[in-house]
PDB file of C-alpha atoms and ligand atoms in Angstrom:
ATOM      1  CA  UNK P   1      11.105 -19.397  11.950  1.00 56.00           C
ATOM      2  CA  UNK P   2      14.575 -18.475  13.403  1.00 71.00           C
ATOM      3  CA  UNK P   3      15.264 -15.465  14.579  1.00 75.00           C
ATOM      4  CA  UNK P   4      17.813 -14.330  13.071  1.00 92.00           C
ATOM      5  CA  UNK P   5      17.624 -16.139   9.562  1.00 95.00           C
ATOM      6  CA  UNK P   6      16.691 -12.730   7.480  1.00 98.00           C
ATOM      7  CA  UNK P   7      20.819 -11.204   8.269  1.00 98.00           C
ATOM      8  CA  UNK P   8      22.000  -9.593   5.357  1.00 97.00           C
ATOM      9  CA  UNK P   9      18.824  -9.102   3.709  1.00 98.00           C
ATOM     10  CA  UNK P  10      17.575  -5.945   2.580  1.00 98.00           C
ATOM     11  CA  UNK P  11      13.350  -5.832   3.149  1.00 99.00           C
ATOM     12  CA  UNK P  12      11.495  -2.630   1.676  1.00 99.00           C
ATOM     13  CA  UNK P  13       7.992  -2.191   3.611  1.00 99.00           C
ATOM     14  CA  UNK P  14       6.055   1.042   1.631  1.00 98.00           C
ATOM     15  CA  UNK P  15       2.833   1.849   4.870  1.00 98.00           C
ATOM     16  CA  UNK P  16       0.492   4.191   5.565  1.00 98.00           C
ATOM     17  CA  UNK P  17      -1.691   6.453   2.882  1.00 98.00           C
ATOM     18  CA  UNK P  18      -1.074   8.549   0.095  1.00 98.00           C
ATOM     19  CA  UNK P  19      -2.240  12.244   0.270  1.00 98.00           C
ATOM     20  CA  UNK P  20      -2.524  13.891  -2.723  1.00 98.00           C
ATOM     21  CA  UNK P  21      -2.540  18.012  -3.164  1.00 98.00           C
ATOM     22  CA  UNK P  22      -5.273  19.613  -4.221  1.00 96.00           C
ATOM     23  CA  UNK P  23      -3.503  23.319  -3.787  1.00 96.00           C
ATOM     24  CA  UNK P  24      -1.486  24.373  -0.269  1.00 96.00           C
ATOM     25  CA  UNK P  25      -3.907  23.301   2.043  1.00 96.00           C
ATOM     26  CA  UNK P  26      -6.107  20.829   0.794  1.00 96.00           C
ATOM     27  CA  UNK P  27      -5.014  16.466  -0.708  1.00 98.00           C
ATOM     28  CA  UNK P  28      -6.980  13.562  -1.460  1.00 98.00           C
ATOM     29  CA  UNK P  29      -6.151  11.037   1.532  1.00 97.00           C
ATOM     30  CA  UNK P  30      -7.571   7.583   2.657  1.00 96.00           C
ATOM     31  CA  UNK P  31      -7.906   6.196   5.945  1.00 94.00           C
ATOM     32  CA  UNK P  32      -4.901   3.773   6.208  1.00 95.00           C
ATOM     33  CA  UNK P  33      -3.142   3.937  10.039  1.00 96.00           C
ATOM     34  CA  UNK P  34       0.403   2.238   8.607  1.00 97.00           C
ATOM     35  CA  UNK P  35      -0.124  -0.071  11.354  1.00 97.00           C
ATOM     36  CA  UNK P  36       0.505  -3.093   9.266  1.00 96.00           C
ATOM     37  CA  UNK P  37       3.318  -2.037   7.202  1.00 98.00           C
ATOM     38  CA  UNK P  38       5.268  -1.051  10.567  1.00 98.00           C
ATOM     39  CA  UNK P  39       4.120  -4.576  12.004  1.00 98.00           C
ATOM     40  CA  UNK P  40       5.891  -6.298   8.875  1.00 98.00           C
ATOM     41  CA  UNK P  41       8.810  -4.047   9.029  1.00 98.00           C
ATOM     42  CA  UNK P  42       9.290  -4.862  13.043  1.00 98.00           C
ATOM     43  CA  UNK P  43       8.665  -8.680  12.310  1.00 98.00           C
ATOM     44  CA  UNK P  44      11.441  -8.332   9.453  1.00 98.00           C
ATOM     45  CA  UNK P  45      13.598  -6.076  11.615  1.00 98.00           C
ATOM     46  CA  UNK P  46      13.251  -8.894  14.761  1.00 98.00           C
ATOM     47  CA  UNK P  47      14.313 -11.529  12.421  1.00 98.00           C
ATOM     48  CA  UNK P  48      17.792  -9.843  11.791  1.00 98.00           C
ATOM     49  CA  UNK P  49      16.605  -7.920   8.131  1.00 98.00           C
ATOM     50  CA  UNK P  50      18.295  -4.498   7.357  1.00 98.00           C
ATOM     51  CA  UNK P  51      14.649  -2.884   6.636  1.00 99.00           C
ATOM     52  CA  UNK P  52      13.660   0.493   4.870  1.00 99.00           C
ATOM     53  CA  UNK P  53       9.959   1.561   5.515  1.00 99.00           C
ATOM     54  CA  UNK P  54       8.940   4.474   3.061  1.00 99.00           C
ATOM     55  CA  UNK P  55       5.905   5.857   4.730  1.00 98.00           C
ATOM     56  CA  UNK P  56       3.253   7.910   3.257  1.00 98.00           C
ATOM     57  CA  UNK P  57       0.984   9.398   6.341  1.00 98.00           C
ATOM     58  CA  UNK P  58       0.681   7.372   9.275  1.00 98.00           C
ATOM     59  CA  UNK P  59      -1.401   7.933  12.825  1.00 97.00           C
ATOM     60  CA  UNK P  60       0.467   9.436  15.156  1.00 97.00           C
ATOM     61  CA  UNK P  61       2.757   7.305  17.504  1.00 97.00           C
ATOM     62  CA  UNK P  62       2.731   4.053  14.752  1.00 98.00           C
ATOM     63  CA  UNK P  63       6.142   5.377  13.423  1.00 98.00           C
ATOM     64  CA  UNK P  64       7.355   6.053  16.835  1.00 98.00           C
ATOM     65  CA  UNK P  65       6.627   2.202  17.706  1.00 97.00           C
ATOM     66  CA  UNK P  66       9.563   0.874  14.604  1.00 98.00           C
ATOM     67  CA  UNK P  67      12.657  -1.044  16.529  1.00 98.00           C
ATOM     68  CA  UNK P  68      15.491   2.332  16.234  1.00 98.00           C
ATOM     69  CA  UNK P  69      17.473   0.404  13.659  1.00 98.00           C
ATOM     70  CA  UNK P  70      14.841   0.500  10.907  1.00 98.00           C
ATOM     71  CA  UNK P  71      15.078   3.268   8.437  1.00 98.00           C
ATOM     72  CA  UNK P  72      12.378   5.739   7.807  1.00 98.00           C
ATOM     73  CA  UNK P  73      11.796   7.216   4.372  1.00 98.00           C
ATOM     74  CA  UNK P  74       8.942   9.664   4.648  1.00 98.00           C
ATOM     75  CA  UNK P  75       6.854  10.602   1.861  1.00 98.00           C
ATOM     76  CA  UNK P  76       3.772  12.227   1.125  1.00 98.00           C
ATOM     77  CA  UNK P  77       2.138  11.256  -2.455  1.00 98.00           C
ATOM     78  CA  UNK P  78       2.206   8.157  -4.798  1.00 98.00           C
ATOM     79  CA  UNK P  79       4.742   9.606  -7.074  1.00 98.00           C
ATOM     80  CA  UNK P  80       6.838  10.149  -3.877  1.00 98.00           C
ATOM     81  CA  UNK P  81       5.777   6.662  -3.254  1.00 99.00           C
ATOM     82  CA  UNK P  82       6.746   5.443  -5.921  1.00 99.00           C
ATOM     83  CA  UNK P  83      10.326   6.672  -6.388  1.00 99.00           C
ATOM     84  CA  UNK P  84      11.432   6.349  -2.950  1.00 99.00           C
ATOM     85  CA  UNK P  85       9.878   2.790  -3.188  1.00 99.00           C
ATOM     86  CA  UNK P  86      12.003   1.847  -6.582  1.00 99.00           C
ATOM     87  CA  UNK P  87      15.270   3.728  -5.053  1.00 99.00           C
ATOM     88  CA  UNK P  88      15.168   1.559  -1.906  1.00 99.00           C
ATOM     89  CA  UNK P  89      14.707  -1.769  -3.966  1.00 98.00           C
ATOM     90  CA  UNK P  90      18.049  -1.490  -5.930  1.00 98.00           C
ATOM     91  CA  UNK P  91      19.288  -4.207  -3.482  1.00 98.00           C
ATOM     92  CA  UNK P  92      16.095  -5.118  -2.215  1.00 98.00           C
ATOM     93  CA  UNK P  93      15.552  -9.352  -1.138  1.00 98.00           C
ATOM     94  CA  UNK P  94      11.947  -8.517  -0.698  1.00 98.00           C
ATOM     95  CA  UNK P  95       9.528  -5.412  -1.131  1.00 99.00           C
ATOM     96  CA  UNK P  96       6.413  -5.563   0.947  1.00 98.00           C
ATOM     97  CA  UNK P  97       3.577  -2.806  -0.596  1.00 98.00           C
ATOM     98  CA  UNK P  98       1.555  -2.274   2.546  1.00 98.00           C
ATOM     99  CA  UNK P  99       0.736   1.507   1.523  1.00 98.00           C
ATOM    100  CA  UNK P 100      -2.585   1.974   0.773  1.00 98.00           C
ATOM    101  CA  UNK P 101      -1.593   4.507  -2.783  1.00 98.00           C
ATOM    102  CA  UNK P 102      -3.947   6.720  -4.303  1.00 98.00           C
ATOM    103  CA  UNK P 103      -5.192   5.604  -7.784  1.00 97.00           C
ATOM    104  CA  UNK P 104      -5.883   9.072  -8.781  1.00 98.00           C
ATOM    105  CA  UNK P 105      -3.895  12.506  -8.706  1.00 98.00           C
ATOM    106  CA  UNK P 106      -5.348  15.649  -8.812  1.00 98.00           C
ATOM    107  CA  UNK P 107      -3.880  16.720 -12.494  1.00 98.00           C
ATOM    108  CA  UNK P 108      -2.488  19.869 -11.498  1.00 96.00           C
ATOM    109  CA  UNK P 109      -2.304  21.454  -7.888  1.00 95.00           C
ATOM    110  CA  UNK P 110      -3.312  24.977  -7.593  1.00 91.00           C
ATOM    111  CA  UNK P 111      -0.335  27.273  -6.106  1.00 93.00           C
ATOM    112  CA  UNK P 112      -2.854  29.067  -4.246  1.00 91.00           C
ATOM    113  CA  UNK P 113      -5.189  28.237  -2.006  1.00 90.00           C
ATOM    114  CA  UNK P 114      -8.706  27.684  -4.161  1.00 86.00           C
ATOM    115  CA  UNK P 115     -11.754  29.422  -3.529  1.00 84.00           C
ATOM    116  CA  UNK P 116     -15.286  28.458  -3.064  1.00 77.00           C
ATOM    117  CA  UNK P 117     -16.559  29.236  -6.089  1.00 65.00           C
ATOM    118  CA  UNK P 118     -17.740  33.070  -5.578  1.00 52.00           C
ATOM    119  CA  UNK P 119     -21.136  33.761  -5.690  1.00 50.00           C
ATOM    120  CA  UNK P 120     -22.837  35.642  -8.816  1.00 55.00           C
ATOM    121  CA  UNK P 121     -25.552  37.745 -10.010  1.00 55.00           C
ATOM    122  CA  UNK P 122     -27.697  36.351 -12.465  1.00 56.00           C
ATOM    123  CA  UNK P 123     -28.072  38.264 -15.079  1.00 58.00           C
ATOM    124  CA  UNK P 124     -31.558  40.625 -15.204  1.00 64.00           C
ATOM    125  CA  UNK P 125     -33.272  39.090 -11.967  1.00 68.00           C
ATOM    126  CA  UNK P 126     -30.642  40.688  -9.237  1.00 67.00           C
ATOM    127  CA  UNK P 127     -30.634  36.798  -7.663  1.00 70.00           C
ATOM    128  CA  UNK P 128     -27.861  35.424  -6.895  1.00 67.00           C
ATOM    129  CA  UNK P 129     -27.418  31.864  -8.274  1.00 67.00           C
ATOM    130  CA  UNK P 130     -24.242  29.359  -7.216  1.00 66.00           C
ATOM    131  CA  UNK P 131     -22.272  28.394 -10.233  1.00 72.00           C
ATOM    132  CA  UNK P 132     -21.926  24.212 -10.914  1.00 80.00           C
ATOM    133  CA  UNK P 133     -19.848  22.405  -8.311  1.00 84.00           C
ATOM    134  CA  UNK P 134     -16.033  22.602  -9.115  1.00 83.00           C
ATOM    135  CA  UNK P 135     -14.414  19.634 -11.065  1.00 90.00           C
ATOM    136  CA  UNK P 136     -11.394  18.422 -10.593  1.00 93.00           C
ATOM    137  CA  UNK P 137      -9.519  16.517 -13.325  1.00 96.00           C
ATOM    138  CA  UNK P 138      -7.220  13.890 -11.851  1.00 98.00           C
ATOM    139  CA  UNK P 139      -4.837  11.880 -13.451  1.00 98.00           C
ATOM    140  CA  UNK P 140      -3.580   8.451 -12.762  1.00 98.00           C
ATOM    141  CA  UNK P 141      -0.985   7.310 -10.869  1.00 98.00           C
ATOM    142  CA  UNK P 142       1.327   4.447 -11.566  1.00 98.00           C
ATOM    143  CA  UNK P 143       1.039   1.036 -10.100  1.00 98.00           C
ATOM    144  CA  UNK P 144       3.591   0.726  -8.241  1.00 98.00           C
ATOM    145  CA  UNK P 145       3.381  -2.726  -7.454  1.00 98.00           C
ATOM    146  CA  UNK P 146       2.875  -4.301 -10.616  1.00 98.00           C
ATOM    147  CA  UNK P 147       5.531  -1.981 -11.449  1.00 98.00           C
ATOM    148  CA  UNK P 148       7.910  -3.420  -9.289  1.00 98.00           C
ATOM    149  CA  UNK P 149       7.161  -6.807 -11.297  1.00 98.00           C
ATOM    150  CA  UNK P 150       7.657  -6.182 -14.883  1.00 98.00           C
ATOM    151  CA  UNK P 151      10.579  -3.731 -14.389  1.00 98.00           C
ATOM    152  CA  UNK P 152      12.196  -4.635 -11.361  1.00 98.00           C
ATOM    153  CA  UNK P 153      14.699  -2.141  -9.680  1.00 98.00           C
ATOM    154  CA  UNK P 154      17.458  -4.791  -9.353  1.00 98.00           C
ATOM    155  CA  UNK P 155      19.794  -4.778 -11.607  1.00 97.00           C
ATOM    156  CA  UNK P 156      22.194  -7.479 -10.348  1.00 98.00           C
ATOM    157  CA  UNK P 157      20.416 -10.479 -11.813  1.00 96.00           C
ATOM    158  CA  UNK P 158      19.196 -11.283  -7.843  1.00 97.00           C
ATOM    159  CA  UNK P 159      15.279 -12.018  -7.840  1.00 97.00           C
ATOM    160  CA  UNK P 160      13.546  -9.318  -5.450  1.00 98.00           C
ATOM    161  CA  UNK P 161      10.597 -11.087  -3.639  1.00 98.00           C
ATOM    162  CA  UNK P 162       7.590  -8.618  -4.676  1.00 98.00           C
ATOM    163  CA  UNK P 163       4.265  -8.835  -2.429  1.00 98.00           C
ATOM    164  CA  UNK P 164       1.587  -6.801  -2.432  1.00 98.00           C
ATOM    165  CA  UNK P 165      -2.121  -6.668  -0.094  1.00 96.00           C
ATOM    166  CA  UNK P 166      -5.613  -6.383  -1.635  1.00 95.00           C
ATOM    167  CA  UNK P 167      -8.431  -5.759  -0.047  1.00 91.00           C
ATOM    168  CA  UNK P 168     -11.494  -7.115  -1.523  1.00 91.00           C
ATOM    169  CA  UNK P 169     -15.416  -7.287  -0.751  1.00 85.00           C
ATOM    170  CA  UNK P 170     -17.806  -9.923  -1.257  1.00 82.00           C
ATOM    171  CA  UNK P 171     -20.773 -12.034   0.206  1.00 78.00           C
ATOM    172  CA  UNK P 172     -18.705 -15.321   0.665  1.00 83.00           C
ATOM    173  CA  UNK P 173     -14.977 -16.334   0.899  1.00 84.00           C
ATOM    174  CA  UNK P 174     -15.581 -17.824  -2.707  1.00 87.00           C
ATOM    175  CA  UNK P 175     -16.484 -13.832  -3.948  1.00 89.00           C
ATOM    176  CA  UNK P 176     -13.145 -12.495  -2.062  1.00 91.00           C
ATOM    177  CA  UNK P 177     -11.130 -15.382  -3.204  1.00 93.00           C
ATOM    178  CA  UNK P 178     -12.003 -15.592  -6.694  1.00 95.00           C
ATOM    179  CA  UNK P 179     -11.443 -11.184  -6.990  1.00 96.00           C
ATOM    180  CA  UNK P 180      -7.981 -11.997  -5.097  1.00 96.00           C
ATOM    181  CA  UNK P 181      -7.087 -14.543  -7.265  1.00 96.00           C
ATOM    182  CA  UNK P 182      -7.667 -12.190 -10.449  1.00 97.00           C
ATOM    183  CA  UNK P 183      -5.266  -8.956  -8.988  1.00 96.00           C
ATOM    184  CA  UNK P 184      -3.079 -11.718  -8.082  1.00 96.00           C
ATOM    185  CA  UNK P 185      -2.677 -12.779 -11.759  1.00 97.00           C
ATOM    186  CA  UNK P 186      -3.305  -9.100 -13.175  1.00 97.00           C
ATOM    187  CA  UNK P 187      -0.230  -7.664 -10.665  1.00 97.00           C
ATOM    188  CA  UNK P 188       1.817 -10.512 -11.009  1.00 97.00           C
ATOM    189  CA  UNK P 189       3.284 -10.187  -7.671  1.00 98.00           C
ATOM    190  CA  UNK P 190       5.401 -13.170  -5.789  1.00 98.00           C
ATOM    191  CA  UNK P 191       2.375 -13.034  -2.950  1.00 98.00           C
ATOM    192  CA  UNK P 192      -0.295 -11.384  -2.686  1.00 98.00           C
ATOM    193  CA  UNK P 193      -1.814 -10.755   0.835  1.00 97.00           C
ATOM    194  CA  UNK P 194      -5.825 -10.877   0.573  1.00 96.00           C
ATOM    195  CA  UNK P 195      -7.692  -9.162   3.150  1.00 91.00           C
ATOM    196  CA  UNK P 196     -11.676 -10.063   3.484  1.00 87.00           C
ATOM    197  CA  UNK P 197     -13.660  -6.791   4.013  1.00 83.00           C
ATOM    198  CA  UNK P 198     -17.239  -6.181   4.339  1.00 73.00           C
ATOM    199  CA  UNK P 199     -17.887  -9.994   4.419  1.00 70.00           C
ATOM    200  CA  UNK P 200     -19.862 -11.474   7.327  1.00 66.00           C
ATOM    201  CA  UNK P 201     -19.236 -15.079   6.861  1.00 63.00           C
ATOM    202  CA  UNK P 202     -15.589 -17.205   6.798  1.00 72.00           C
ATOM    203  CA  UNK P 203     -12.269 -15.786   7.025  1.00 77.00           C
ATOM    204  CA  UNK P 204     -13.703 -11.963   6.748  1.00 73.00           C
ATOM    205  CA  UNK P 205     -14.878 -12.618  10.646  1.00 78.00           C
ATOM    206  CA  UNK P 206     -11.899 -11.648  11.868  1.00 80.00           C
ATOM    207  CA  UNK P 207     -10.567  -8.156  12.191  1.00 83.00           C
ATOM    208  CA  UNK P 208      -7.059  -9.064  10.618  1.00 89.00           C
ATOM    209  CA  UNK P 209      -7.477 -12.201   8.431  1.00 92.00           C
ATOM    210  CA  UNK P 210      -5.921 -13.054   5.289  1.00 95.00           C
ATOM    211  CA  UNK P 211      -5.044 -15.463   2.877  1.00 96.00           C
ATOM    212  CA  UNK P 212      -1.771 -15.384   1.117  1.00 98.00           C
ATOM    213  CA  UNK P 213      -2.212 -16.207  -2.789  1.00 98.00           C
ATOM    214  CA  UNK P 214       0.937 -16.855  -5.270  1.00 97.00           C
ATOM    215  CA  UNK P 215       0.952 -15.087  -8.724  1.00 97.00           C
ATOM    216  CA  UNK P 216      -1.044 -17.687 -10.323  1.00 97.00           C
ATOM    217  CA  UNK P 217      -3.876 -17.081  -8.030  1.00 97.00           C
ATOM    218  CA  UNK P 218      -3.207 -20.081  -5.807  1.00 97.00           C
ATOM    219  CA  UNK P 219      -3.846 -19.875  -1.953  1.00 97.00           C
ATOM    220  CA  UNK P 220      -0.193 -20.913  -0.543  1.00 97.00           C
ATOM    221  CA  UNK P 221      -1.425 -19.756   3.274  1.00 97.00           C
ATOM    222  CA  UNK P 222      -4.048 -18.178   5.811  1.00 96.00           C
ATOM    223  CA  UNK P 223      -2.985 -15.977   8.553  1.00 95.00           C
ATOM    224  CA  UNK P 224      -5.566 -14.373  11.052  1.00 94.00           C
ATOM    225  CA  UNK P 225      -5.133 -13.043  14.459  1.00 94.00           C
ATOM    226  CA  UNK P 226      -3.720  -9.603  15.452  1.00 94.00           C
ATOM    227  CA  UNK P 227      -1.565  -7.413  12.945  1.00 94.00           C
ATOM    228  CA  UNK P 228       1.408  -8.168  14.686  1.00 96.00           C
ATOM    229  CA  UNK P 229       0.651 -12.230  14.392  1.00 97.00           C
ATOM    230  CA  UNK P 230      -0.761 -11.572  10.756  1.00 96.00           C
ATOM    231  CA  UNK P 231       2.750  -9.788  10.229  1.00 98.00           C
ATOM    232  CA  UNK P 232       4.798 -12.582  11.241  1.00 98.00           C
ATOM    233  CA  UNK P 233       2.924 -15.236   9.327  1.00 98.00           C
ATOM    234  CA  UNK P 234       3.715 -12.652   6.222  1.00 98.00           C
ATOM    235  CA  UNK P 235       7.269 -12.518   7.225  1.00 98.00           C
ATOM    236  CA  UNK P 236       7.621 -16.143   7.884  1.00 97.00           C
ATOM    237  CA  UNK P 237       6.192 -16.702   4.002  1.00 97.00           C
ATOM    238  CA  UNK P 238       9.068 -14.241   2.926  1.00 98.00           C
ATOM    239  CA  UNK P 239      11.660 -15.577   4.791  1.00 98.00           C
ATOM    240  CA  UNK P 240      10.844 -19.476   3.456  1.00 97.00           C
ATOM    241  CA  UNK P 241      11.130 -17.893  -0.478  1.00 97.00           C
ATOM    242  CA  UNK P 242      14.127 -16.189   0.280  1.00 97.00           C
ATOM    243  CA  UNK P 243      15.793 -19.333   1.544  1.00 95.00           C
ATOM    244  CA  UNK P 244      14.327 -21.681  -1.124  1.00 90.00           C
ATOM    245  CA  UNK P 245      11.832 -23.076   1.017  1.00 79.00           C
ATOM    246  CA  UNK P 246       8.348 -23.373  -0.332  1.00 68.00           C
ATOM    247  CA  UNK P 247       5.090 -23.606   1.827  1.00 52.00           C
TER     248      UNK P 247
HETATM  249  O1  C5P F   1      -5.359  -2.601  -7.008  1.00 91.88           O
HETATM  250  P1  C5P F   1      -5.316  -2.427  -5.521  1.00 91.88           P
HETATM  251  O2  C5P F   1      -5.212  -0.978  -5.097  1.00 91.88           O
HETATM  252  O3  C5P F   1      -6.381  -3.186  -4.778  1.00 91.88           O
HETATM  253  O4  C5P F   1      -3.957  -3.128  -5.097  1.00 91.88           O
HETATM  254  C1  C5P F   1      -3.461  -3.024  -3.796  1.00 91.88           C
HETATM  255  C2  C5P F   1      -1.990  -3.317  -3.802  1.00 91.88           C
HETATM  256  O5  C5P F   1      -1.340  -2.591  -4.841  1.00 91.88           O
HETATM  257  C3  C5P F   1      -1.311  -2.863  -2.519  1.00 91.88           C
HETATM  258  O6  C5P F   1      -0.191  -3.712  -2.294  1.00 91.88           O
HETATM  259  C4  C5P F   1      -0.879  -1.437  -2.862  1.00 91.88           C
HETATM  260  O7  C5P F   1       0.210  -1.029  -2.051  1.00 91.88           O
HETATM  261  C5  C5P F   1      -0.491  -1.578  -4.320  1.00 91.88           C
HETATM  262  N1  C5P F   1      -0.706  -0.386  -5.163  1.00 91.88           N
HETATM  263  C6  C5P F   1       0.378   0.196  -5.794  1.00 91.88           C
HETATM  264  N2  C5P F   1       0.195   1.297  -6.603  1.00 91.88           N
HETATM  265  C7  C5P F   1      -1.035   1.802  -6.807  1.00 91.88           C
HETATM  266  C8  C5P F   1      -2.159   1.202  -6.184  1.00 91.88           C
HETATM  267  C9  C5P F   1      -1.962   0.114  -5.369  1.00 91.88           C
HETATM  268  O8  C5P F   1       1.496  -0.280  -5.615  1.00 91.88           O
HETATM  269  N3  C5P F   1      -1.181   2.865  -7.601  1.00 91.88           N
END
């Protein structure tokens, strides 16, 4: 690729995790560092793209690490997510959904802090006896990325380049690939990036591998090596769509 060839694009990279309130001091999180979204958005960035991360939580320092230019849209839950995601992509060329976005919503967040459930006296014995676990209704959030696909936020008649990560489990390549290859229809999006986990033979091997399916399910690439070098292949994919050339 040439450096250089994304100028005047507009790339949207959503990273990091979802956390989703429970009451004041409690959410539903996951695990995800943001690492790879920011490792797209620098690749994009280095390449001459005007890019917009919206980040749900990220580890501390991985924002820090994004070349100055980039813009930073902070968020906190998918909802959040999921407008800041669709305001960005008005003039969008390409939106990358590296956030890793809560399915599930606790239905309604408690304005005050909840309470373990209080202990009680049964009735006649004088023992006290804990009431049923607590449980909490959630409701479901929005997907944003196959969203993105059947009502794109660009209204100008310009295609935005949609692609989206999955990761999947399986005993063999053929397990992963054949689970990527159905999200990959089901979402729709332009790429789908399919990362191996919890497999211990093939492409799953290595810590950051993936292969790169089109919306029909059809493997266009494989990328593997750090997230940085799995990040450029990505960006390298986007930037030959953009310009019209196919892998
Ligand atoms: O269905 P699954 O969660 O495996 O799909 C992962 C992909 O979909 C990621 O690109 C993620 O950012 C996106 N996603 C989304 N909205 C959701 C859940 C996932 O955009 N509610």
């Amino acid at each position: 690729g040439t450096p250089g060839d994304l100028a005047g694009r507009h790339v949207v990279v959503s990273a990091g995790g979802t956390r989703e309130p429970l009451d004041p001091v409690r959410y539903l999180g996951n695990r995800s560092s943001g690492r790879q979204g920011c490792a797209i958005a620098t690749a994009a960035a280095a390449r001459g793209a005007r890019v917009t991360v919206v980040s749900a939580h990220a580890e501390p320092g991985v924002l820090a690490e994004l070349p100055p230019q980039v813009d930073i849209v902070p968020v906190t839950t998918a909802m959040e997510l999921h407008d800041a995601v669709r305001a960005a992509a008005v003039d969008a060329d390409a939106v990358v959904m590296a956030a890793a976005v809560a399915d599930f919503r606790p239905a309604e967040v408690a304005d005050t802090k909840l309470k373990k459930h209080s202990l009680r006296t049964s009735g006649g014995t004088g023992e006290p006896v804990r009431q049923a676990a607590p449980v909490i209704p959630l409701a479901e959030n929005p997907d944003i990325l196959a969203g993105l696909v059947t009502d794109p936020p660009r209204q100008d008649g310009e295609h935005t380049l949609v692609v989206g990560f999955a990761a999947e489990t399986g005993d063999a390549d053929g397990d992963v690939l054949a689970h990527g290859a159905a999200k990959a229809r089901r979402k729709g999006a332009d790429l789908l990036a399919v990362n191996a986990v919890g497999t211990d033979q093939g492409f799953g091997d290595v810590p950051n591998a993936v292969v790169v399916l089109d919306a029909g399910g059809t493997e266009v690439a494989r990328a593997q090596g750090t997230k940085q070098e799995v990040a450029e292949a990505l960006v390298e994919l986007i930037a030959a769509r953009l310009s019209g050339r196919h892998p």
